[in-house]
PDB file of C-alpha atoms in Angstrom:
ATOM      1  CA  UNK A 429       0.342  65.682  77.735  1.00  0.00           C
ATOM      2  CA  UNK A 430       3.192  63.166  77.583  1.00  0.00           C
ATOM      3  CA  UNK A 431       2.475  61.323  80.872  1.00  0.00           C
ATOM      4  CA  UNK A 432       3.069  57.620  80.404  1.00  0.00           C
ATOM      5  CA  UNK A 433       4.304  58.082  76.835  1.00  0.00           C
ATOM      6  CA  UNK A 434       7.520  56.455  75.701  1.00  0.00           C
ATOM      7  CA  UNK A 435       9.266  58.024  72.721  1.00  0.00           C
ATOM      8  CA  UNK A 436      10.772  55.711  70.129  1.00  0.00           C
ATOM      9  CA  UNK A 437      13.539  57.112  67.919  1.00  0.00           C
ATOM     10  CA  UNK A 438      12.132  56.139  64.523  1.00  0.00           C
ATOM     11  CA  UNK A 439      14.875  57.369  62.126  1.00  0.00           C
ATOM     12  CA  UNK A 440      16.894  54.424  60.823  1.00  0.00           C
ATOM     13  CA  UNK A 441      18.842  56.422  58.250  1.00  0.00           C
ATOM     14  CA  UNK A 442      19.465  59.705  60.066  1.00  0.00           C
ATOM     15  CA  UNK A 443      21.473  60.783  63.100  1.00  0.00           C
ATOM     16  CA  UNK A 444      19.289  62.165  65.895  1.00  0.00           C
ATOM     17  CA  UNK A 445      20.909  64.017  68.795  1.00  0.00           C
ATOM     18  CA  UNK A 446      19.812  65.087  72.248  1.00  0.00           C
ATOM     19  CA  UNK A 447      20.606  68.770  72.820  1.00  0.00           C
ATOM     20  CA  UNK A 448      21.253  70.771  75.974  1.00  0.00           C
ATOM     21  CA  UNK A 449      18.466  73.208  75.018  1.00  0.00           C
ATOM     22  CA  UNK A 450      15.499  72.943  72.595  1.00  0.00           C
ATOM     23  CA  UNK A 451      17.614  74.456  69.836  1.00  0.00           C
ATOM     24  CA  UNK A 452      19.624  72.806  67.057  1.00  0.00           C
ATOM     25  CA  UNK A 453      22.425  75.315  67.658  1.00  0.00           C
ATOM     26  CA  UNK A 454      22.800  74.409  71.337  1.00  0.00           C
ATOM     27  CA  UNK A 455      25.342  71.959  72.762  1.00  0.00           C
ATOM     28  CA  UNK A 456      24.943  68.315  71.735  1.00  0.00           C
ATOM     29  CA  UNK A 457      24.563  66.047  74.772  1.00  0.00           C
ATOM     30  CA  UNK A 458      24.704  62.723  72.964  1.00  0.00           C
ATOM     31  CA  UNK A 459      23.672  60.756  69.922  1.00  0.00           C
ATOM     32  CA  UNK A 460      20.602  58.509  70.025  1.00  0.00           C
ATOM     33  CA  UNK A 461      20.239  55.138  68.319  1.00  0.00           C
ATOM     34  CA  UNK A 462      17.514  53.729  66.078  1.00  0.00           C
ATOM     35  CA  UNK A 463      14.604  52.313  68.098  1.00  0.00           C
ATOM     36  CA  UNK A 464      15.985  53.738  71.346  1.00  0.00           C
ATOM     37  CA  UNK A 465      13.194  54.217  73.898  1.00  0.00           C
ATOM     38  CA  UNK A 466      13.084  57.390  75.999  1.00  0.00           C
ATOM     39  CA  UNK A 467      10.650  58.663  78.617  1.00  0.00           C
ATOM     40  CA  UNK A 468       9.113  61.935  77.397  1.00  0.00           C
ATOM     41  CA  UNK A 469       8.679  64.300  80.354  1.00  0.00           C
ATOM     42  CA  UNK A 470       6.892  67.094  78.516  1.00  0.00           C
ATOM     43  CA  UNK A 471       6.451  68.588  75.044  1.00  0.00           C
ATOM     44  CA  UNK A 472       7.412  71.997  73.711  1.00  0.00           C
ATOM     45  CA  UNK A 473       6.195  73.573  70.467  1.00  0.00           C
ATOM     46  CA  UNK A 474       8.799  75.947  69.081  1.00  0.00           C
ATOM     47  CA  UNK A 475       7.946  78.342  66.256  1.00  0.00           C
ATOM     48  CA  UNK A 476      10.657  79.993  64.181  1.00  0.00           C
ATOM     49  CA  UNK A 477      11.349  80.662  60.536  1.00  0.00           C
ATOM     50  CA  UNK A 478      13.199  77.433  59.776  1.00  0.00           C
ATOM     51  CA  UNK A 479      11.052  75.054  61.837  1.00  0.00           C
ATOM     52  CA  UNK A 480       7.613  76.731  62.117  1.00  0.00           C
ATOM     53  CA  UNK A 481       5.991  73.827  63.985  1.00  0.00           C
ATOM     54  CA  UNK A 482       8.951  72.117  65.611  1.00  0.00           C
ATOM     55  CA  UNK A 483       8.195  69.831  68.559  1.00  0.00           C
ATOM     56  CA  UNK A 484      10.808  69.153  71.218  1.00  0.00           C
ATOM     57  CA  UNK A 485      10.654  66.760  74.136  1.00  0.00           C
ATOM     58  CA  UNK A 486      12.301  67.034  77.515  1.00  0.00           C
ATOM     59  CA  UNK A 487      14.139  63.799  78.116  1.00  0.00           C
ATOM     60  CA  UNK A 488      16.800  62.606  80.535  1.00  0.00           C
ATOM     61  CA  UNK A 489      19.845  64.803  79.982  1.00  0.00           C
ATOM     62  CA  UNK A 490      18.358  67.387  77.610  1.00  0.00           C
ATOM     63  CA  UNK A 491      15.939  67.958  74.758  1.00  0.00           C
ATOM     64  CA  UNK A 492      15.071  65.698  71.840  1.00  0.00           C
ATOM     65  CA  UNK A 493      13.731  67.076  68.516  1.00  0.00           C
ATOM     66  CA  UNK A 494      10.416  65.431  67.766  1.00  0.00           C
ATOM     67  CA  UNK A 495      10.573  65.000  64.001  1.00  0.00           C
ATOM     68  CA  UNK A 496      11.372  61.276  64.210  1.00  0.00           C
ATOM     69  CA  UNK A 497       9.932  60.394  67.623  1.00  0.00           C
ATOM     70  CA  UNK A 498       6.982  57.982  67.688  1.00  0.00           C
ATOM     71  CA  UNK A 499       4.698  58.251  70.718  1.00  0.00           C
ATOM     72  CA  UNK A 500       4.227  54.779  72.213  1.00  0.00           C
ATOM     73  CA  UNK A 501       2.954  53.085  75.343  1.00  0.00           C
ATOM     74  CA  UNK A 502       3.501  49.674  76.903  1.00  0.00           C
ATOM     75  CA  UNK A 503       0.319  47.664  77.398  1.00  0.00           C
ATOM     76  CA  UNK A 504       0.096  43.870  77.767  1.00  0.00           C
ATOM     77  CA  UNK A 505      -3.042  42.006  76.741  1.00  0.00           C
ATOM     78  CA  UNK A 506      -4.918  38.857  77.723  1.00  0.00           C
ATOM     79  CA  UNK A 507      -4.286  36.144  75.096  1.00  0.00           C
ATOM     80  CA  UNK A 508      -7.145  35.134  72.806  1.00  0.00           C
ATOM     81  CA  UNK A 509      -7.635  31.617  71.452  1.00  0.00           C
ATOM     82  CA  UNK A 510     -10.797  31.757  69.306  1.00  0.00           C
ATOM     83  CA  UNK A 511      -9.323  32.779  65.965  1.00  0.00           C
ATOM     84  CA  UNK A 512     -11.727  33.315  63.054  1.00  0.00           C
ATOM     85  CA  UNK A 513     -11.107  31.273  59.915  1.00  0.00           C
ATOM     86  CA  UNK A 514     -10.743  34.547  57.993  1.00  0.00           C
ATOM     87  CA  UNK A 515      -8.384  35.944  60.651  1.00  0.00           C
ATOM     88  CA  UNK A 516      -8.652  38.532  63.429  1.00  0.00           C
ATOM     89  CA  UNK A 517      -7.277  42.042  63.051  1.00  0.00           C
ATOM     90  CA  UNK A 518      -4.985  43.057  65.908  1.00  0.00           C
ATOM     91  CA  UNK A 519      -2.851  46.048  66.901  1.00  0.00           C
ATOM     92  CA  UNK A 520       0.597  46.133  68.489  1.00  0.00           C
ATOM     93  CA  UNK A 521       0.401  47.717  71.992  1.00  0.00           C
ATOM     94  CA  UNK A 522       4.085  47.878  72.931  1.00  0.00           C
ATOM     95  CA  UNK A 523       6.823  50.118  71.438  1.00  0.00           C
ATOM     96  CA  UNK A 524       7.910  47.198  69.255  1.00  0.00           C
ATOM     97  CA  UNK A 525       7.887  43.411  69.195  1.00  0.00           C
ATOM     98  CA  UNK A 526      10.043  40.926  67.298  1.00  0.00           C
ATOM     99  CA  UNK A 527       8.342  38.745  64.688  1.00  0.00           C
ATOM    100  CA  UNK A 528       9.894  35.365  63.861  1.00  0.00           C
ATOM    101  CA  UNK A 529       9.564  32.938  60.991  1.00  0.00           C
ATOM    102  CA  UNK A 530       9.958  29.165  61.368  1.00  0.00           C
ATOM    103  CA  UNK A 531      11.162  26.426  59.062  1.00  0.00           C
ATOM    104  CA  UNK A 532      12.252  22.856  59.703  1.00  0.00           C
ATOM    105  CA  UNK A 533      15.580  23.636  58.040  1.00  0.00           C
ATOM    106  CA  UNK A 534      16.478  26.948  59.707  1.00  0.00           C
ATOM    107  CA  UNK A 535      14.353  26.836  62.850  1.00  0.00           C
ATOM    108  CA  UNK A 536      13.301  30.183  64.354  1.00  0.00           C
ATOM    109  CA  UNK A 537      14.666  33.352  62.744  1.00  0.00           C
ATOM    110  CA  UNK A 538      13.865  37.035  63.340  1.00  0.00           C
ATOM    111  CA  UNK A 539      11.971  38.465  60.354  1.00  0.00           C
ATOM    112  CA  UNK A 540      10.501  41.849  61.227  1.00  0.00           C
ATOM    113  CA  UNK A 541      10.312  44.301  64.086  1.00  0.00           C
ATOM    114  CA  UNK A 542       6.636  45.290  64.363  1.00  0.00           C
ATOM    115  CA  UNK A 543       5.882  48.715  65.793  1.00  0.00           C
ATOM    116  CA  UNK A 544       3.333  50.337  68.086  1.00  0.00           C
ATOM    117  CA  UNK A 545      -0.176  50.734  66.623  1.00  0.00           C
ATOM    118  CA  UNK A 546       0.635  48.827  63.462  1.00  0.00           C
ATOM    119  CA  UNK A 547      -2.122  46.364  62.522  1.00  0.00           C
ATOM    120  CA  UNK A 548      -1.805  42.710  61.539  1.00  0.00           C
ATOM    121  CA  UNK A 549      -3.968  39.686  60.773  1.00  0.00           C
ATOM    122  CA  UNK A 550      -3.917  36.893  63.351  1.00  0.00           C
ATOM    123  CA  UNK A 551      -4.529  33.564  61.582  1.00  0.00           C
ATOM    124  CA  UNK A 552      -3.602  31.009  64.233  1.00  0.00           C
ATOM    125  CA  UNK A 553      -1.690  30.051  67.369  1.00  0.00           C
ATOM    126  CA  UNK A 554       1.606  28.120  67.417  1.00  0.00           C
ATOM    127  CA  UNK A 555       4.162  27.214  70.038  1.00  0.00           C
ATOM    128  CA  UNK A 556       6.816  29.926  69.801  1.00  0.00           C
ATOM    129  CA  UNK A 557      10.616  29.883  70.282  1.00  0.00           C
ATOM    130  CA  UNK A 558      10.181  30.204  74.081  1.00  0.00           C
ATOM    131  CA  UNK A 559       7.834  27.177  74.249  1.00  0.00           C
ATOM    132  CA  UNK A 560       4.756  29.349  74.886  1.00  0.00           C
ATOM    133  CA  UNK A 561       1.790  29.917  72.519  1.00  0.00           C
ATOM    134  CA  UNK A 562       2.423  32.748  70.042  1.00  0.00           C
ATOM    135  CA  UNK A 563       0.111  34.313  67.485  1.00  0.00           C
ATOM    136  CA  UNK A 564       0.558  33.367  63.856  1.00  0.00           C
ATOM    137  CA  UNK A 565       0.329  36.423  61.600  1.00  0.00           C
ATOM    138  CA  UNK A 566      -0.247  36.228  57.859  1.00  0.00           C
ATOM    139  CA  UNK A 567       0.942  39.149  55.787  1.00  0.00           C
ATOM    140  CA  UNK A 568      -1.472  41.085  53.598  1.00  0.00           C
ATOM    141  CA  UNK A 569       1.305  41.014  50.997  1.00  0.00           C
ATOM    142  CA  UNK A 570       1.199  37.232  50.543  1.00  0.00           C
ATOM    143  CA  UNK A 571      -0.535  34.326  52.286  1.00  0.00           C
ATOM    144  CA  UNK A 572       2.779  32.461  52.140  1.00  0.00           C
ATOM    145  CA  UNK A 573       4.445  35.139  54.283  1.00  0.00           C
ATOM    146  CA  UNK A 574       3.726  33.946  57.835  1.00  0.00           C
ATOM    147  CA  UNK A 575       5.448  34.998  61.058  1.00  0.00           C
ATOM    148  CA  UNK A 576       4.890  34.723  64.803  1.00  0.00           C
ATOM    149  CA  UNK A 577       4.772  37.187  67.733  1.00  0.00           C
ATOM    150  CA  UNK A 578       4.115  37.129  71.475  1.00  0.00           C
ATOM    151  CA  UNK A 579       0.391  37.083  72.126  1.00  0.00           C
ATOM    152  CA  UNK A 580       0.450  39.597  74.977  1.00  0.00           C
ATOM    153  CA  UNK A 581       1.863  42.266  72.633  1.00  0.00           C
ATOM    154  CA  UNK A 582      -1.306  42.505  70.503  1.00  0.00           C
ATOM    155  CA  UNK A 583      -4.878  43.553  71.221  1.00  0.00           C
ATOM    156  CA  UNK A 584      -7.815  42.472  69.094  1.00  0.00           C
ATOM    157  CA  UNK A 585      -9.462  45.266  67.129  1.00  0.00           C
ATOM    158  CA  UNK A 586     -13.111  45.357  68.187  1.00  0.00           C
ATOM    159  CA  UNK A 587     -16.066  45.318  65.771  1.00  0.00           C
ATOM    160  CA  UNK A 588     -17.139  48.815  66.821  1.00  0.00           C
ATOM    161  CA  UNK A 589     -13.836  50.198  65.503  1.00  0.00           C
ATOM    162  CA  UNK A 590     -14.824  49.263  61.929  1.00  0.00           C
ATOM    163  CA  UNK A 591     -18.084  51.254  62.034  1.00  0.00           C
ATOM    164  CA  UNK A 592     -18.348  54.377  59.882  1.00  0.00           C
ATOM    165  CA  UNK A 593     -18.657  57.708  61.652  1.00  0.00           C
ATOM    166  CA  UNK A 594     -21.893  59.711  61.479  1.00  0.00           C
ATOM    167  CA  UNK A 595     -23.965  56.910  59.969  1.00  0.00           C
ATOM    168  CA  UNK A 596     -26.937  59.295  59.749  1.00  0.00           C
ATOM    169  CA  UNK A 597     -25.077  61.447  57.197  1.00  0.00           C
ATOM    170  CA  UNK A 598     -25.318  60.204  53.582  1.00  0.00           C
ATOM    171  CA  UNK A 599     -21.899  59.319  52.117  1.00  0.00           C
ATOM    172  CA  UNK A 600     -22.421  61.819  49.314  1.00  0.00           C
ATOM    173  CA  UNK A 601     -22.460  64.579  51.935  1.00  0.00           C
ATOM    174  CA  UNK A 602     -19.076  63.604  53.370  1.00  0.00           C
ATOM    175  CA  UNK A 603     -15.909  64.989  51.891  1.00  0.00           C
ATOM    176  CA  UNK A 604     -12.300  65.649  52.819  1.00  0.00           C
ATOM    177  CA  UNK A 605     -10.234  68.703  51.880  1.00  0.00           C
ATOM    178  CA  UNK A 606      -6.444  68.457  51.898  1.00  0.00           C
ATOM    179  CA  UNK A 607      -4.480  71.700  51.935  1.00  0.00           C
ATOM    180  CA  UNK A 608      -1.019  70.945  50.560  1.00  0.00           C
ATOM    181  CA  UNK A 609       0.051  74.484  51.408  1.00  0.00           C
ATOM    182  CA  UNK A 610      -1.011  74.298  55.061  1.00  0.00           C
ATOM    183  CA  UNK A 611      -0.437  70.528  55.402  1.00  0.00           C
ATOM    184  CA  UNK A 612      -3.862  69.995  56.943  1.00  0.00           C
ATOM    185  CA  UNK A 613      -6.819  67.670  56.488  1.00  0.00           C
ATOM    186  CA  UNK A 614     -10.341  68.991  57.017  1.00  0.00           C
ATOM    187  CA  UNK A 615     -13.363  66.652  57.137  1.00  0.00           C
ATOM    188  CA  UNK A 616     -16.804  68.020  56.299  1.00  0.00           C
ATOM    189  CA  UNK A 617     -20.372  66.780  56.617  1.00  0.00           C
ATOM    190  CA  UNK A 618     -22.201  68.874  54.054  1.00  0.00           C
ATOM    191  CA  UNK A 619     -20.706  72.318  54.735  1.00  0.00           C
ATOM    192  CA  UNK A 620     -19.960  71.679  58.413  1.00  0.00           C
ATOM    193  CA  UNK A 621     -16.358  71.190  59.503  1.00  0.00           C
ATOM    194  CA  UNK A 622     -16.306  68.218  61.891  1.00  0.00           C
ATOM    195  CA  UNK A 623     -12.567  67.393  62.113  1.00  0.00           C
ATOM    196  CA  UNK A 624      -9.239  69.006  61.289  1.00  0.00           C
ATOM    197  CA  UNK A 625      -5.686  67.742  61.754  1.00  0.00           C
ATOM    198  CA  UNK A 626      -2.134  68.147  60.480  1.00  0.00           C
ATOM    199  CA  UNK A 627      -0.848  65.734  57.856  1.00  0.00           C
ATOM    200  CA  UNK A 628       2.319  65.082  55.852  1.00  0.00           C
ATOM    201  CA  UNK A 629       1.900  64.969  52.088  1.00  0.00           C
ATOM    202  CA  UNK A 630       4.433  64.071  49.390  1.00  0.00           C
ATOM    203  CA  UNK A 631       7.826  65.703  49.051  1.00  0.00           C
ATOM    204  CA  UNK A 632       9.026  67.427  45.895  1.00  0.00           C
ATOM    205  CA  UNK A 633       7.236  69.029  42.962  1.00  0.00           C
ATOM    206  CA  UNK A 634       6.682  66.269  40.400  1.00  0.00           C
ATOM    207  CA  UNK A 635       3.329  64.604  41.039  1.00  0.00           C
ATOM    208  CA  UNK A 636       2.981  60.834  41.273  1.00  0.00           C
ATOM    209  CA  UNK A 637       1.352  59.309  38.188  1.00  0.00           C
ATOM    210  CA  UNK A 638       1.750  56.345  35.855  1.00  0.00           C
ATOM    211  CA  UNK A 639       4.188  58.269  33.660  1.00  0.00           C
ATOM    212  CA  UNK A 640       6.247  59.375  36.664  1.00  0.00           C
ATOM    213  CA  UNK A 641       6.104  56.430  39.116  1.00  0.00           C
ATOM    214  CA  UNK A 642       9.219  57.637  40.920  1.00  0.00           C
ATOM    215  CA  UNK A 643       7.825  61.119  41.557  1.00  0.00           C
ATOM    216  CA  UNK A 644       6.875  61.889  45.163  1.00  0.00           C
ATOM    217  CA  UNK A 645       4.571  64.929  45.241  1.00  0.00           C
ATOM    218  CA  UNK A 646       0.930  64.256  46.134  1.00  0.00           C
ATOM    219  CA  UNK A 647      -1.313  64.690  43.064  1.00  0.00           C
ATOM    220  CA  UNK A 648      -3.735  67.594  43.043  1.00  0.00           C
ATOM    221  CA  UNK A 649      -7.358  67.130  42.025  1.00  0.00           C
ATOM    222  CA  UNK A 650     -10.687  65.667  43.077  1.00  0.00           C
ATOM    223  CA  UNK A 651     -10.727  61.960  43.872  1.00  0.00           C
ATOM    224  CA  UNK A 652     -12.951  59.220  45.264  1.00  0.00           C
ATOM    225  CA  UNK A 653     -11.963  56.504  47.696  1.00  0.00           C
ATOM    226  CA  UNK A 654     -11.269  53.297  45.736  1.00  0.00           C
ATOM    227  CA  UNK A 655     -10.453  50.776  48.474  1.00  0.00           C
ATOM    228  CA  UNK A 656      -9.648  50.425  52.157  1.00  0.00           C
ATOM    229  CA  UNK A 657      -7.233  48.092  53.962  1.00  0.00           C
ATOM    230  CA  UNK A 658      -7.174  47.957  57.781  1.00  0.00           C
ATOM    231  CA  UNK A 659      -3.655  46.500  57.436  1.00  0.00           C
ATOM    232  CA  UNK A 660      -1.320  47.015  54.476  1.00  0.00           C
ATOM    233  CA  UNK A 661       2.207  45.805  53.830  1.00  0.00           C
ATOM    234  CA  UNK A 662       3.908  48.585  51.885  1.00  0.00           C
ATOM    235  CA  UNK A 663       7.125  48.067  49.972  1.00  0.00           C
ATOM    236  CA  UNK A 664       8.788  44.700  49.455  1.00  0.00           C
ATOM    237  CA  UNK A 665       9.135  41.605  51.583  1.00  0.00           C
ATOM    238  CA  UNK A 666      12.531  42.927  52.629  1.00  0.00           C
ATOM    239  CA  UNK A 667      14.441  46.162  52.230  1.00  0.00           C
ATOM    240  CA  UNK A 668      17.297  45.291  49.876  1.00  0.00           C
ATOM    241  CA  UNK A 669      19.330  48.414  50.467  1.00  0.00           C
ATOM    242  CA  UNK A 670      18.812  49.578  46.880  1.00  0.00           C
ATOM    243  CA  UNK A 671      17.675  53.192  46.375  1.00  0.00           C
ATOM    244  CA  UNK A 672      13.960  53.439  47.105  1.00  0.00           C
ATOM    245  CA  UNK A 673      13.803  49.966  48.657  1.00  0.00           C
ATOM    246  CA  UNK A 674      11.823  49.675  51.888  1.00  0.00           C
ATOM    247  CA  UNK A 675       9.507  47.363  53.767  1.00  0.00           C
ATOM    248  CA  UNK A 676       6.711  48.588  56.041  1.00  0.00           C
ATOM    249  CA  UNK A 677       4.573  45.738  57.420  1.00  0.00           C
ATOM    250  CA  UNK A 678       1.284  46.530  59.089  1.00  0.00           C
ATOM    251  CA  UNK A 679       0.641  50.085  57.884  1.00  0.00           C
ATOM    252  CA  UNK A 680      -2.676  50.821  59.599  1.00  0.00           C
ATOM    253  CA  UNK A 681      -5.993  51.992  58.156  1.00  0.00           C
ATOM    254  CA  UNK A 682      -4.949  52.562  54.557  1.00  0.00           C
ATOM    255  CA  UNK A 683      -7.499  54.295  52.311  1.00  0.00           C
ATOM    256  CA  UNK A 684      -6.542  54.468  48.631  1.00  0.00           C
ATOM    257  CA  UNK A 685      -7.809  57.293  46.444  1.00  0.00           C
ATOM    258  CA  UNK A 686      -5.496  56.560  43.471  1.00  0.00           C
ATOM    259  CA  UNK A 687      -5.036  52.812  43.562  1.00  0.00           C
ATOM    260  CA  UNK A 688      -3.048  52.541  40.299  1.00  0.00           C
ATOM    261  CA  UNK A 689      -0.120  54.460  41.767  1.00  0.00           C
ATOM    262  CA  UNK A 690      -0.716  53.517  45.408  1.00  0.00           C
ATOM    263  CA  UNK A 691      -1.612  56.983  46.726  1.00  0.00           C
ATOM    264  CA  UNK A 692      -3.536  56.713  49.976  1.00  0.00           C
ATOM    265  CA  UNK A 693      -4.309  58.060  53.418  1.00  0.00           C
ATOM    266  CA  UNK A 694      -2.695  55.924  56.097  1.00  0.00           C
ATOM    267  CA  UNK A 695      -1.385  55.821  59.636  1.00  0.00           C
ATOM    268  CA  UNK A 696       2.324  56.524  60.133  1.00  0.00           C
ATOM    269  CA  UNK A 697       4.830  55.120  62.602  1.00  0.00           C
ATOM    270  CA  UNK A 698       8.172  56.206  61.080  1.00  0.00           C
ATOM    271  CA  UNK A 699       8.036  59.965  61.767  1.00  0.00           C
ATOM    272  CA  UNK A 700       6.175  62.568  63.813  1.00  0.00           C
ATOM    273  CA  UNK A 701       6.655  65.597  61.587  1.00  0.00           C
ATOM    274  CA  UNK A 702       3.004  66.279  60.800  1.00  0.00           C
ATOM    275  CA  UNK A 703       2.573  69.713  59.315  1.00  0.00           C
ATOM    276  CA  UNK A 704       5.480  69.257  56.851  1.00  0.00           C
ATOM    277  CA  UNK A 705       5.749  67.170  53.633  1.00  0.00           C
ATOM    278  CA  UNK A 706       7.432  63.841  54.342  1.00  0.00           C
ATOM    279  CA  UNK A 707       5.983  61.120  52.126  1.00  0.00           C
ATOM    280  CA  UNK A 708       6.460  59.569  48.674  1.00  0.00           C
ATOM    281  CA  UNK A 709       3.019  60.840  47.655  1.00  0.00           C
ATOM    282  CA  UNK A 710       0.631  59.470  50.254  1.00  0.00           C
ATOM    283  CA  UNK A 711      -1.110  61.433  53.003  1.00  0.00           C
ATOM    284  CA  UNK A 712       0.642  60.475  56.231  1.00  0.00           C
ATOM    285  CA  UNK A 713      -1.599  60.731  59.307  1.00  0.00           C
ATOM    286  CA  UNK A 714      -1.353  60.093  63.009  1.00  0.00           C
ATOM    287  CA  UNK A 715      -2.518  56.608  63.993  1.00  0.00           C
TER     288      UNK A 715
END
């Protein structure tokens, strides 16, 4: 199941250890570092009272708990020169790539680290810091926020990937059921279940709303999709270090169902703990 998969340690604010056995009480082999890349030999699913759906990975030297391990691969792509005026959507295909900004005053400076399967808008091509052509990316957050990445690290999203599923089924007959208790998403066409997966909803007990913008529990109720973004920059331009401050460029396939408070379905690249609440109110899903 894990052949060819590289695990990225995605926890930047937590200490993640490798253990001698797939058990938190076993001997600690060593400490990992943020964004460390590890070959995953195989996966174990451990069920117990404290961690009912805990995933562990066999790695060099021991076992790694899977809560904050992003599955990645390393694929290079043929560069593309014909950029649409409105931009081309693209996806990162390596564990991570460094994005740089450029100014006449400061020259080239690292801005973001962009992660596997995040999505970004290509808006041009420019000679990069190594003298080779790099893609120009324009942030969804602001058209003035522009940065540059290696072209071989992105693939173009194809037109077919935008198409709706089951086009023969009227939209009114499609609905999604989220079980906050079971942490699952079930998709139905009329009364027929066509897809089911684990998700991570909001932490806590106070539901997100305009009166409680700092609450983190996913609101209960019946909602309609309000808007969709194939690429969304969540948080601020930078993470300031203040409580609650974060920056997540390129969050993929974001579907808002409460736009006023920013509650949405979206892909997730900062944890792998699906089946347990993890978010600030959104529905975290696998990419």
